[in-house]
Amino acid sequence: MDQQSPNTTEEALNAAFEARIAADETIEPRDWMPDRYRTQLIRMMSQHAHSEIVGMLPESNWITRAPSLRRKMTLIAKVQDEAGHGLYIYCGAETLGVDRAELVDQLLTGKARYSSVFNYPTLTWADMGVIGWFVDGAAIVNQTVLAKASYGPYARAMIRICKEENFHKKQGYEIIATLAKGTAGQKAMAQDAVNRWWWPSLMMFGPSDTNSPNTAELMRWRVKRKTNDELRQRFIDLTVPQAEAVGLTLPDPDLKLNPDTQHYEFGEIDWDEFWQVVKGNGPCNRERLQARRDAHENGRWVREAAEAYAAKHSRAAQSAA
Amino acid sequence: MASSASAGIGYEGQDGADKPETQWPLWEVFTQKDGGAPHEHAGSVHAADAEMALQNARDVYGRRGNVVSMWVIPSAQITASPSDQAGPFFDPGADKIYRHPQFYKIPRGLKGF
């Protein structure tokens, strides 16, 4: 054995880890990783999982009032998907040695964050369309890149999720396209939803690169592959033509195509509003958290019943043996 | 550092090993896409027993169809190879060229051997 001091060993492990990242290798749960890498991933993945779970709330609001059986079926399927996505990512986060009960507790006590966009209310049926189109569309832009993240379980969960998100985006856009070519009232409803969700959707990508405390570190470790601003730009470039195709406008007077760069330039995001919502003062923050707490508490008897059932069967199996 | 057989596939983490378990056991899920195809790891679920693990796994990993068979196994039952010794552990023995068919000489002119 080498007579290395703990510090040198740590340095050697760190160097080996950085070399693996540089070589684009995938880091797996049992591999050595710096504490900071582990902590950052737990933070990012649990925040992502919480977003999927809280994201079910604004949509489940409209399941009973969907305008047709077809729309109701797709909305139920989509909300079920969000629950599944939450599970995939929680399971991925657990491979980092964190207890899921702990993560859920952080959500319910308000210690952990989730995407700010879910703190806005869903006022009309058109909001279901815009959420699928904008919010899931933004999620796809984000998650396609995260599917190449350096941490294996996270990347694999993202591949699975991306395959499913496309359905969400398409069903949303179909709702909007249908409303946009409907009556004047329906088109106005679609336009109103677009106006209300555009800016919160752009905020989903997180603070601007100049003001994002975690981006540089996550980029260096290849957890993130593109910055918040790069992803936001990609989403805008994809979405503007889609809005034009259905004859709707986006609520930004500064939005215009730069013919040289072929990118859309856009107006200033209201970061004060973003930070207000992140800090818990959005329109629905308290309501969303209360709904999650109620769901957790009201589901207690199901968990207890399942445990009792499993215990009874294990006793029966033992006495039969 | 070799992993102990009881450590499962290593979800203990660096600081989580001594924490009390506060939830149902973790199960690893393997799905088979078509008859004859191998079962591949799909992810994991928590469940109180095997039957519930299968039901949860179906809901989470099988709801898009395209699954014809599913295995669940307690995560703690999996013994994994030491991740930091992948090189020596899986050394293919490249010097043992006699393991490959090209090593052997066949008389000239023989066709379809």
Short mmCIF file of C-alpha atoms in Angstrom, two decimals:
data_model
loop_
_atom_site.label_atom_id
_atom_site.label_comp_id
_atom_site.label_asym_id
_atom_site.label_seq_id
_atom_site.Cartn_x
_atom_site.Cartn_y
_atom_site.Cartn_z
CA MET A 1 0.00 0.00 0.00
CA ASP A 2 1.18 3.50 -0.76
CA GLN A 3 1.62 5.69 2.22
CA GLN A 4 -0.61 8.40 0.82
CA SER A 5 -2.25 11.01 2.96
CA PRO A 6 -6.05 11.08 2.68
CA ASN A 7 -5.73 14.38 0.82
CA THR A 8 -3.54 12.94 -1.90
CA THR A 9 -5.91 10.00 -2.33
CA GLU A 10 -8.85 12.39 -2.64
CA GLU A 11 -6.89 14.39 -5.19
CA ALA A 12 -6.06 11.27 -7.16
CA LEU A 13 -9.69 10.15 -7.15
CA ASN A 14 -10.76 13.62 -8.22
CA ALA A 15 -8.26 13.65 -11.06
CA ALA A 16 -9.41 10.22 -12.23
CA PHE A 17 -13.04 11.39 -12.08
CA GLU A 18 -12.33 14.56 -14.05
CA ALA A 19 -10.47 12.49 -16.64
CA ARG A 20 -13.48 10.20 -17.04
CA ILE A 21 -15.76 13.22 -17.50
CA ALA A 22 -13.34 14.68 -20.05
CA ALA A 23 -13.37 11.37 -21.93
CA ASP A 24 -17.19 11.56 -22.03
CA GLU A 25 -17.59 8.41 -19.94
CA THR A 26 -20.83 7.76 -18.11
CA ILE A 27 -20.72 7.87 -14.33
CA GLU A 28 -22.66 5.06 -12.65
CA PRO A 29 -24.05 4.85 -9.09
CA ARG A 30 -21.22 2.72 -7.68
CA ASP A 31 -18.45 4.85 -9.15
CA TRP A 32 -16.51 7.23 -6.96
CA MET A 33 -17.70 10.80 -7.43
CA PRO A 34 -16.93 14.09 -5.70
CA ASP A 35 -19.39 15.00 -2.94
CA ARG A 36 -20.25 18.16 -4.79
CA TYR A 37 -21.18 16.23 -7.95
CA ARG A 38 -23.44 13.99 -5.89
CA THR A 39 -25.04 16.92 -4.06
CA GLN A 40 -25.62 18.92 -7.22
CA LEU A 41 -27.19 15.92 -8.97
CA ILE A 42 -29.48 15.16 -6.04
CA ARG A 43 -30.58 18.80 -6.02
CA MET A 44 -31.15 18.93 -9.76
CA MET A 45 -32.82 15.52 -10.10
CA SER A 46 -35.11 15.90 -7.10
CA GLN A 47 -36.14 19.36 -8.31
CA HIS A 48 -36.91 17.80 -11.67
CA ALA A 49 -38.90 14.92 -10.13
CA HIS A 50 -40.86 17.33 -7.92
CA SER A 51 -41.71 19.38 -11.02
CA GLU A 52 -43.20 16.33 -12.74
CA ILE A 53 -45.35 15.53 -9.72
CA VAL A 54 -46.51 19.12 -9.03
CA GLY A 55 -47.07 19.51 -12.79
CA MET A 56 -49.94 17.05 -12.53
CA LEU A 57 -51.97 19.57 -10.51
CA PRO A 58 -52.70 22.37 -13.02
CA GLU A 59 -53.77 19.76 -15.57
CA SER A 60 -55.80 17.43 -13.39
CA ASN A 61 -57.84 20.58 -12.73
CA TRP A 62 -59.34 20.13 -16.23
CA ILE A 63 -59.84 16.35 -16.48
CA THR A 64 -63.50 16.50 -15.44
CA ARG A 65 -64.19 19.40 -17.81
CA ALA A 66 -62.40 18.21 -20.96
CA PRO A 67 -64.65 19.03 -23.94
CA SER A 68 -64.79 15.52 -25.41
CA LEU A 69 -64.11 11.92 -24.49
CA ARG A 70 -61.03 11.94 -26.76
CA ARG A 71 -59.62 14.98 -25.00
CA LYS A 72 -60.44 13.50 -21.59
CA MET A 73 -58.67 10.22 -22.37
CA THR A 74 -55.54 11.94 -23.63
CA LEU A 75 -55.42 14.30 -20.66
CA ILE A 76 -55.73 11.43 -18.19
CA ALA A 77 -52.97 9.55 -20.03
CA LYS A 78 -50.76 12.63 -19.98
CA VAL A 79 -51.24 13.23 -16.26
CA GLN A 80 -50.44 9.56 -15.64
CA ASP A 81 -47.27 10.01 -17.69
CA GLU A 82 -46.19 12.91 -15.47
CA ALA A 83 -46.54 10.65 -12.42
CA GLY A 84 -44.43 8.04 -14.20
CA HIS A 85 -41.80 10.62 -15.10
CA GLY A 86 -41.63 11.69 -11.47
CA LEU A 87 -41.06 8.06 -10.50
CA TYR A 88 -38.30 7.50 -13.07
CA ILE A 89 -36.39 10.50 -11.81
CA TYR A 90 -36.95 9.82 -8.11
CA CYS A 91 -35.62 6.29 -8.71
CA GLY A 92 -32.64 7.77 -10.53
CA ALA A 93 -31.99 10.18 -7.65
CA GLU A 94 -32.16 7.30 -5.16
CA THR A 95 -29.18 5.65 -6.84
CA LEU A 96 -27.17 8.55 -5.40
CA GLY A 97 -27.85 7.23 -1.92
CA VAL A 98 -30.67 9.55 -0.94
CA ASP A 99 -33.90 8.34 0.62
CA ARG A 100 -37.00 9.20 -1.42
CA ALA A 101 -39.03 9.88 1.74
CA GLU A 102 -36.46 12.55 2.50
CA LEU A 103 -36.86 14.13 -0.94
CA VAL A 104 -40.65 14.14 -0.65
CA ASP A 105 -40.34 15.67 2.79
CA GLN A 106 -38.17 18.45 1.35
CA LEU A 107 -40.88 19.17 -1.20
CA LEU A 108 -43.72 19.15 1.31
CA THR A 109 -41.89 21.40 3.76
CA GLY A 110 -41.05 23.86 0.99
CA LYS A 111 -37.30 23.27 1.33
CA ALA A 112 -36.94 21.87 -2.19
CA ARG A 113 -37.98 23.70 -5.33
CA TYR A 114 -39.90 22.70 -8.40
CA SER A 115 -40.38 24.43 -11.73
CA SER A 116 -41.79 27.93 -11.25
CA VAL A 117 -44.14 27.49 -14.21
CA PHE A 118 -46.49 25.23 -12.26
CA ASN A 119 -47.34 28.06 -9.89
CA TYR A 120 -49.55 29.68 -12.50
CA PRO A 121 -53.29 28.86 -12.62
CA THR A 122 -55.04 27.05 -15.50
CA LEU A 123 -57.99 29.33 -16.15
CA THR A 124 -59.48 27.92 -19.37
CA TRP A 125 -59.45 24.76 -21.48
CA ALA A 126 -57.04 26.48 -23.86
CA ASP A 127 -54.47 26.40 -21.05
CA MET A 128 -54.32 22.60 -21.49
CA GLY A 129 -53.28 23.17 -25.08
CA VAL A 130 -50.69 25.78 -24.29
CA ILE A 131 -49.19 23.77 -21.45
CA GLY A 132 -48.70 20.79 -23.76
CA TRP A 133 -47.31 22.99 -26.52
CA PHE A 134 -45.13 25.42 -24.52
CA VAL A 135 -44.40 23.76 -21.19
CA ASP A 136 -43.90 20.22 -22.50
CA GLY A 137 -42.21 21.65 -25.59
CA ALA A 138 -39.75 23.50 -23.35
CA ALA A 139 -39.28 20.33 -21.30
CA ILE A 140 -38.38 18.37 -24.44
CA VAL A 141 -35.77 20.96 -25.45
CA ASN A 142 -34.27 20.66 -21.97
CA GLN A 143 -34.50 16.91 -21.61
CA THR A 144 -33.16 16.00 -25.04
CA VAL A 145 -29.89 17.54 -23.93
CA LEU A 146 -30.08 16.02 -20.45
CA ALA A 147 -30.36 12.58 -22.10
CA LYS A 148 -26.63 13.02 -22.75
CA ALA A 149 -25.87 13.92 -19.12
CA SER A 150 -22.78 12.35 -17.58
CA TYR A 151 -24.76 10.55 -14.85
CA GLY A 152 -26.10 7.28 -16.30
CA PRO A 153 -29.36 6.84 -14.37
CA TYR A 154 -30.39 10.45 -15.09
CA ALA A 155 -29.54 10.21 -18.79
CA ARG A 156 -31.44 6.93 -19.15
CA ALA A 157 -34.53 8.32 -17.41
CA MET A 158 -34.44 11.27 -19.83
CA ILE A 159 -34.36 9.01 -22.89
CA ARG A 160 -37.47 7.23 -21.67
CA ILE A 161 -39.18 10.52 -20.84
CA CYS A 162 -38.37 12.19 -24.18
CA LYS A 163 -40.07 9.33 -26.03
CA GLU A 164 -43.24 10.05 -24.06
CA GLU A 165 -43.13 13.86 -24.04
CA ASN A 166 -43.64 14.09 -27.78
CA PHE A 167 -47.20 12.89 -27.32
CA HIS A 168 -47.77 15.60 -24.71
CA LYS A 169 -46.55 18.33 -26.99
CA LYS A 170 -48.52 17.15 -29.98
CA GLN A 171 -51.81 16.77 -28.13
CA GLY A 172 -51.34 20.27 -26.73
CA TYR A 173 -50.62 21.81 -30.09
CA GLU A 174 -53.62 19.99 -31.58
CA ILE A 175 -55.88 21.54 -28.93
CA ILE A 176 -54.55 25.01 -29.79
CA ALA A 177 -54.74 24.49 -33.54
CA THR A 178 -58.35 23.35 -33.18
CA LEU A 179 -59.31 26.37 -31.07
CA ALA A 180 -57.41 28.75 -33.35
CA LYS A 181 -59.51 27.79 -36.35
CA GLY A 182 -62.75 27.66 -34.36
CA THR A 183 -65.15 30.48 -33.52
CA ALA A 184 -63.88 33.98 -32.77
CA GLY A 185 -64.46 33.25 -29.09
CA GLN A 186 -62.41 30.05 -29.24
CA LYS A 187 -59.57 31.75 -31.05
CA ALA A 188 -59.59 34.55 -28.49
CA MET A 189 -59.42 31.96 -25.71
CA ALA A 190 -56.40 30.34 -27.36
CA GLN A 191 -54.70 33.72 -27.83
CA ASP A 192 -55.37 34.65 -24.21
CA ALA A 193 -53.78 31.40 -22.99
CA VAL A 194 -50.76 31.96 -25.25
CA ASN A 195 -50.38 35.48 -23.85
CA ARG A 196 -50.48 34.28 -20.26
CA TRP A 197 -48.11 31.29 -20.65
CA TRP A 198 -45.44 32.61 -23.03
CA TRP A 199 -43.27 34.44 -20.52
CA PRO A 200 -43.59 31.88 -17.69
CA SER A 201 -42.60 29.20 -20.24
CA LEU A 202 -39.46 31.14 -21.20
CA MET A 203 -38.63 31.41 -17.49
CA MET A 204 -38.70 27.59 -17.23
CA PHE A 205 -35.17 27.50 -18.59
CA GLY A 206 -33.99 29.23 -15.46
CA PRO A 207 -32.09 32.44 -14.86
CA SER A 208 -29.94 34.00 -17.53
CA ASP A 209 -26.42 32.57 -17.83
CA THR A 210 -24.94 35.67 -16.24
CA ASN A 211 -27.05 35.01 -13.16
CA SER A 212 -27.17 31.22 -12.87
CA PRO A 213 -25.14 30.01 -9.90
CA ASN A 214 -25.05 26.31 -10.84
CA THR A 215 -24.70 26.32 -14.62
CA ALA A 216 -20.92 26.60 -14.95
CA GLU A 217 -20.28 23.74 -12.55
CA LEU A 218 -22.92 21.49 -14.13
CA MET A 219 -21.58 22.27 -17.61
CA ARG A 220 -18.04 21.43 -16.53
CA TRP A 221 -19.23 18.05 -15.27
CA ARG A 222 -21.29 17.53 -18.43
CA VAL A 223 -24.51 17.14 -16.52
CA LYS A 224 -25.77 20.10 -18.51
CA ARG A 225 -24.56 20.37 -22.09
CA LYS A 226 -26.14 23.67 -23.01
CA THR A 227 -26.69 26.81 -20.97
CA ASN A 228 -30.10 28.13 -19.93
CA ASP A 229 -29.90 30.91 -22.53
CA GLU A 230 -28.90 28.54 -25.34
CA LEU A 231 -31.84 26.25 -24.57
CA ARG A 232 -34.24 29.17 -24.27
CA GLN A 233 -33.12 30.46 -27.68
CA ARG A 234 -33.64 27.03 -29.23
CA PHE A 235 -37.15 26.82 -27.79
CA ILE A 236 -38.04 30.25 -29.13
CA ASP A 237 -36.64 29.47 -32.58
CA LEU A 238 -38.73 26.29 -32.70
CA THR A 239 -41.92 27.80 -31.33
CA VAL A 240 -42.35 31.09 -33.21
CA PRO A 241 -43.04 29.40 -36.58
CA GLN A 242 -45.48 27.04 -34.84
CA ALA A 243 -47.42 30.04 -33.54
CA GLU A 244 -47.45 31.62 -36.99
CA ALA A 245 -48.73 28.37 -38.50
CA VAL A 246 -51.91 28.54 -36.42
CA GLY A 247 -52.33 32.32 -36.78
CA LEU A 248 -51.58 33.24 -33.17
CA THR A 249 -49.22 35.94 -31.98
CA LEU A 250 -46.71 35.86 -29.14
CA PRO A 251 -46.96 38.68 -26.57
CA ASP A 252 -43.57 40.24 -27.25
CA PRO A 253 -43.33 43.41 -29.37
CA ASP A 254 -39.54 42.98 -29.60
CA LEU A 255 -39.73 39.49 -31.09
CA LYS A 256 -38.18 39.43 -34.56
CA LEU A 257 -36.05 37.21 -36.74
CA ASN A 258 -32.47 38.29 -37.16
CA PRO A 259 -31.79 37.43 -40.81
CA ASP A 260 -28.05 37.16 -40.22
CA THR A 261 -28.11 34.74 -37.30
CA GLN A 262 -31.44 33.09 -38.22
CA HIS A 263 -32.35 33.35 -34.53
CA TYR A 264 -35.31 35.20 -33.09
CA GLU A 265 -34.43 38.14 -30.91
CA PHE A 266 -36.76 38.71 -28.00
CA GLY A 267 -37.62 41.21 -25.30
CA GLU A 268 -36.43 41.37 -21.72
CA ILE A 269 -37.75 38.69 -19.35
CA ASP A 270 -39.24 40.01 -16.11
CA TRP A 271 -36.72 38.43 -13.73
CA ASP A 272 -38.30 40.10 -10.72
CA GLU A 273 -41.43 38.11 -11.39
CA PHE A 274 -39.36 34.93 -11.83
CA TRP A 275 -37.61 35.31 -8.48
CA GLN A 276 -40.87 36.22 -6.75
CA VAL A 277 -42.43 32.96 -7.96
CA VAL A 278 -39.32 30.94 -7.12
CA LYS A 279 -39.37 32.37 -3.60
CA GLY A 280 -42.93 31.17 -3.09
CA ASN A 281 -44.96 34.22 -4.01
CA GLY A 282 -46.42 33.15 -7.35
CA PRO A 283 -50.17 32.99 -7.91
CA CYS A 284 -50.54 29.33 -6.85
CA ASN A 285 -47.44 28.38 -4.80
CA ARG A 286 -49.32 27.84 -1.55
CA GLU A 287 -52.21 26.08 -3.22
CA ARG A 288 -49.90 23.65 -5.04
CA LEU A 289 -47.95 22.72 -1.91
CA GLN A 290 -51.13 22.30 0.10
CA ALA A 291 -52.54 19.99 -2.58
CA ARG A 292 -49.37 17.85 -2.41
CA ARG A 293 -49.50 17.73 1.40
CA ASP A 294 -53.17 16.73 1.31
CA ALA A 295 -52.46 14.03 -1.30
CA HIS A 296 -49.63 12.65 0.83
CA GLU A 297 -51.75 12.63 4.00
CA ASN A 298 -54.87 11.26 2.30
CA GLY A 299 -52.83 8.46 0.77
CA ARG A 300 -51.50 7.30 4.12
CA TRP A 301 -54.15 4.59 4.54
CA VAL A 302 -53.24 3.12 1.13
CA ARG A 303 -49.59 2.78 2.15
CA GLU A 304 -50.58 1.26 5.49
CA ALA A 305 -53.02 -1.16 3.87
CA ALA A 306 -50.41 -2.32 1.35
CA GLU A 307 -47.92 -2.93 4.16
CA ALA A 308 -50.48 -4.89 6.19
CA TYR A 309 -51.35 -6.97 3.13
CA ALA A 310 -47.70 -7.75 2.42
CA ALA A 311 -47.10 -8.65 6.08
CA LYS A 312 -50.11 -10.95 6.15
CA HIS A 313 -48.93 -12.78 3.02
CA SER A 314 -45.39 -13.11 4.27
CA ARG A 315 -46.73 -14.67 7.53
CA ALA A 316 -48.92 -17.05 5.54
CA ALA A 317 -45.96 -18.06 3.37
CA GLN A 318 -43.82 -18.68 6.43
CA SER A 319 -46.38 -20.86 8.20
CA ALA A 320 -46.94 -22.85 5.00
CA ALA A 321 -43.21 -23.55 4.67
CA MET B 1 -12.01 -2.13 -3.03
CA ALA B 2 -14.30 -5.08 -3.73
CA SER B 3 -17.95 -4.75 -2.92
CA SER B 4 -19.37 -7.03 -0.27
CA ALA B 5 -21.97 -9.47 -1.44
CA SER B 6 -24.61 -8.05 0.84
CA ALA B 7 -24.22 -4.49 -0.39
CA GLY B 8 -26.63 -4.96 -3.27
CA ILE B 9 -25.94 -2.96 -6.36
CA GLY B 10 -24.69 -0.08 -4.39
CA TYR B 11 -27.40 2.42 -3.62
CA GLU B 12 -25.94 3.03 -0.20
CA GLY B 13 -24.15 6.16 -1.32
CA GLN B 14 -21.40 7.82 0.63
CA ASP B 15 -23.43 8.98 3.57
CA GLY B 16 -26.63 6.99 3.31
CA ALA B 17 -25.45 3.62 4.61
CA ASP B 18 -26.19 4.24 8.27
CA LYS B 19 -29.56 5.91 7.76
CA PRO B 20 -32.63 3.94 8.78
CA GLU B 21 -34.83 2.68 5.97
CA THR B 22 -37.98 4.77 5.96
CA GLN B 23 -39.82 3.20 3.08
CA TRP B 24 -40.65 0.02 1.23
CA PRO B 25 -37.81 -2.03 -0.22
CA LEU B 26 -36.40 -1.14 -3.62
CA TRP B 27 -36.87 -3.56 -6.53
CA GLU B 28 -35.06 -3.61 -9.87
CA VAL B 29 -37.27 -4.04 -12.92
CA PHE B 30 -36.31 -5.93 -16.10
CA THR B 31 -38.55 -5.89 -19.17
CA GLN B 32 -38.61 -8.10 -22.24
CA LYS B 33 -39.75 -6.32 -25.41
CA ASP B 34 -40.49 -9.38 -27.58
CA GLY B 35 -40.54 -13.10 -27.07
CA GLY B 36 -36.95 -14.33 -27.36
CA ALA B 37 -35.39 -10.93 -26.63
CA PRO B 38 -33.32 -10.53 -23.47
CA HIS B 39 -34.80 -8.99 -20.33
CA GLU B 40 -33.25 -5.55 -19.99
CA HIS B 41 -33.01 -3.30 -16.98
CA ALA B 42 -35.76 -0.69 -17.14
CA GLY B 43 -35.47 1.01 -13.74
CA SER B 44 -36.62 0.47 -10.19
CA VAL B 45 -39.71 0.74 -7.99
CA HIS B 46 -40.50 0.63 -4.29
CA ALA B 47 -42.97 -2.00 -3.11
CA ALA B 48 -43.91 -3.90 0.01
CA ASP B 49 -43.77 -7.28 -1.69
CA ALA B 50 -43.00 -8.95 -5.02
CA GLU B 51 -46.58 -8.94 -6.22
CA MET B 52 -46.93 -5.20 -5.63
CA ALA B 53 -43.54 -4.62 -7.19
CA LEU B 54 -44.75 -6.31 -10.38
CA GLN B 55 -47.93 -4.25 -10.43
CA ASN B 56 -46.07 -0.98 -9.83
CA ALA B 57 -43.49 -1.92 -12.44
CA ARG B 58 -46.22 -2.63 -14.98
CA ASP B 59 -47.79 0.79 -14.34
CA VAL B 60 -44.49 2.66 -14.50
CA TYR B 61 -42.41 0.81 -17.09
CA GLY B 62 -45.00 -1.10 -19.10
CA ARG B 63 -47.75 1.41 -19.70
CA ARG B 64 -46.68 2.09 -23.30
CA GLY B 65 -47.09 -1.56 -24.19
CA ASN B 66 -44.32 -3.31 -26.07
CA VAL B 67 -43.51 -5.41 -23.01
CA VAL B 68 -44.27 -9.15 -23.03
CA SER B 69 -42.57 -10.17 -19.80
CA MET B 70 -41.28 -8.49 -16.69
CA TRP B 71 -38.95 -9.52 -13.85
CA VAL B 72 -38.61 -7.82 -10.50
CA ILE B 73 -35.90 -8.59 -7.96
CA PRO B 74 -35.06 -6.94 -4.63
CA SER B 75 -32.21 -4.52 -5.33
CA ALA B 76 -30.37 -5.84 -2.28
CA GLN B 77 -30.24 -9.31 -3.89
CA ILE B 78 -28.06 -8.15 -6.77
CA THR B 79 -24.34 -8.58 -6.37
CA ALA B 80 -22.44 -6.34 -8.76
CA SER B 81 -18.90 -6.42 -10.03
CA PRO B 82 -16.50 -3.94 -8.43
CA SER B 83 -16.95 -0.77 -10.45
CA ASP B 84 -13.45 0.54 -9.84
CA GLN B 85 -11.84 -2.63 -11.18
CA ALA B 86 -13.67 -2.99 -14.46
CA GLY B 87 -10.35 -3.21 -16.34
CA PRO B 88 -8.70 -6.15 -14.57
CA PHE B 89 -12.01 -7.84 -13.74
CA PHE B 90 -13.07 -8.06 -17.36
CA ASP B 91 -9.63 -8.49 -18.90
CA PRO B 92 -10.48 -10.44 -22.05
CA GLY B 93 -7.04 -12.05 -22.20
CA ALA B 94 -6.11 -10.56 -25.57
CA ASP B 95 -2.92 -12.65 -25.47
CA LYS B 96 -4.94 -15.86 -25.71
CA ILE B 97 -5.25 -15.74 -29.46
CA TYR B 98 -5.97 -19.48 -29.59
CA ARG B 99 -9.48 -18.58 -28.36
CA HIS B 100 -10.29 -17.20 -31.81
CA PRO B 101 -10.98 -19.21 -34.96
CA GLN B 102 -8.40 -17.23 -36.97
CA PHE B 103 -5.66 -18.91 -34.91
CA TYR B 104 -6.12 -22.22 -36.66
CA LYS B 105 -4.77 -23.11 -40.08
CA ILE B 106 -6.93 -24.87 -42.59
CA PRO B 107 -5.42 -26.67 -45.65
CA ARG B 108 -5.33 -24.51 -48.79
CA GLY B 109 -8.06 -24.94 -51.32
CA LEU B 110 -10.64 -26.17 -48.83
CA LYS B 111 -13.90 -24.30 -49.41
CA GLY B 112 -16.93 -23.80 -47.23
CA PHE B 113 -15.23 -25.07 -44.07
#
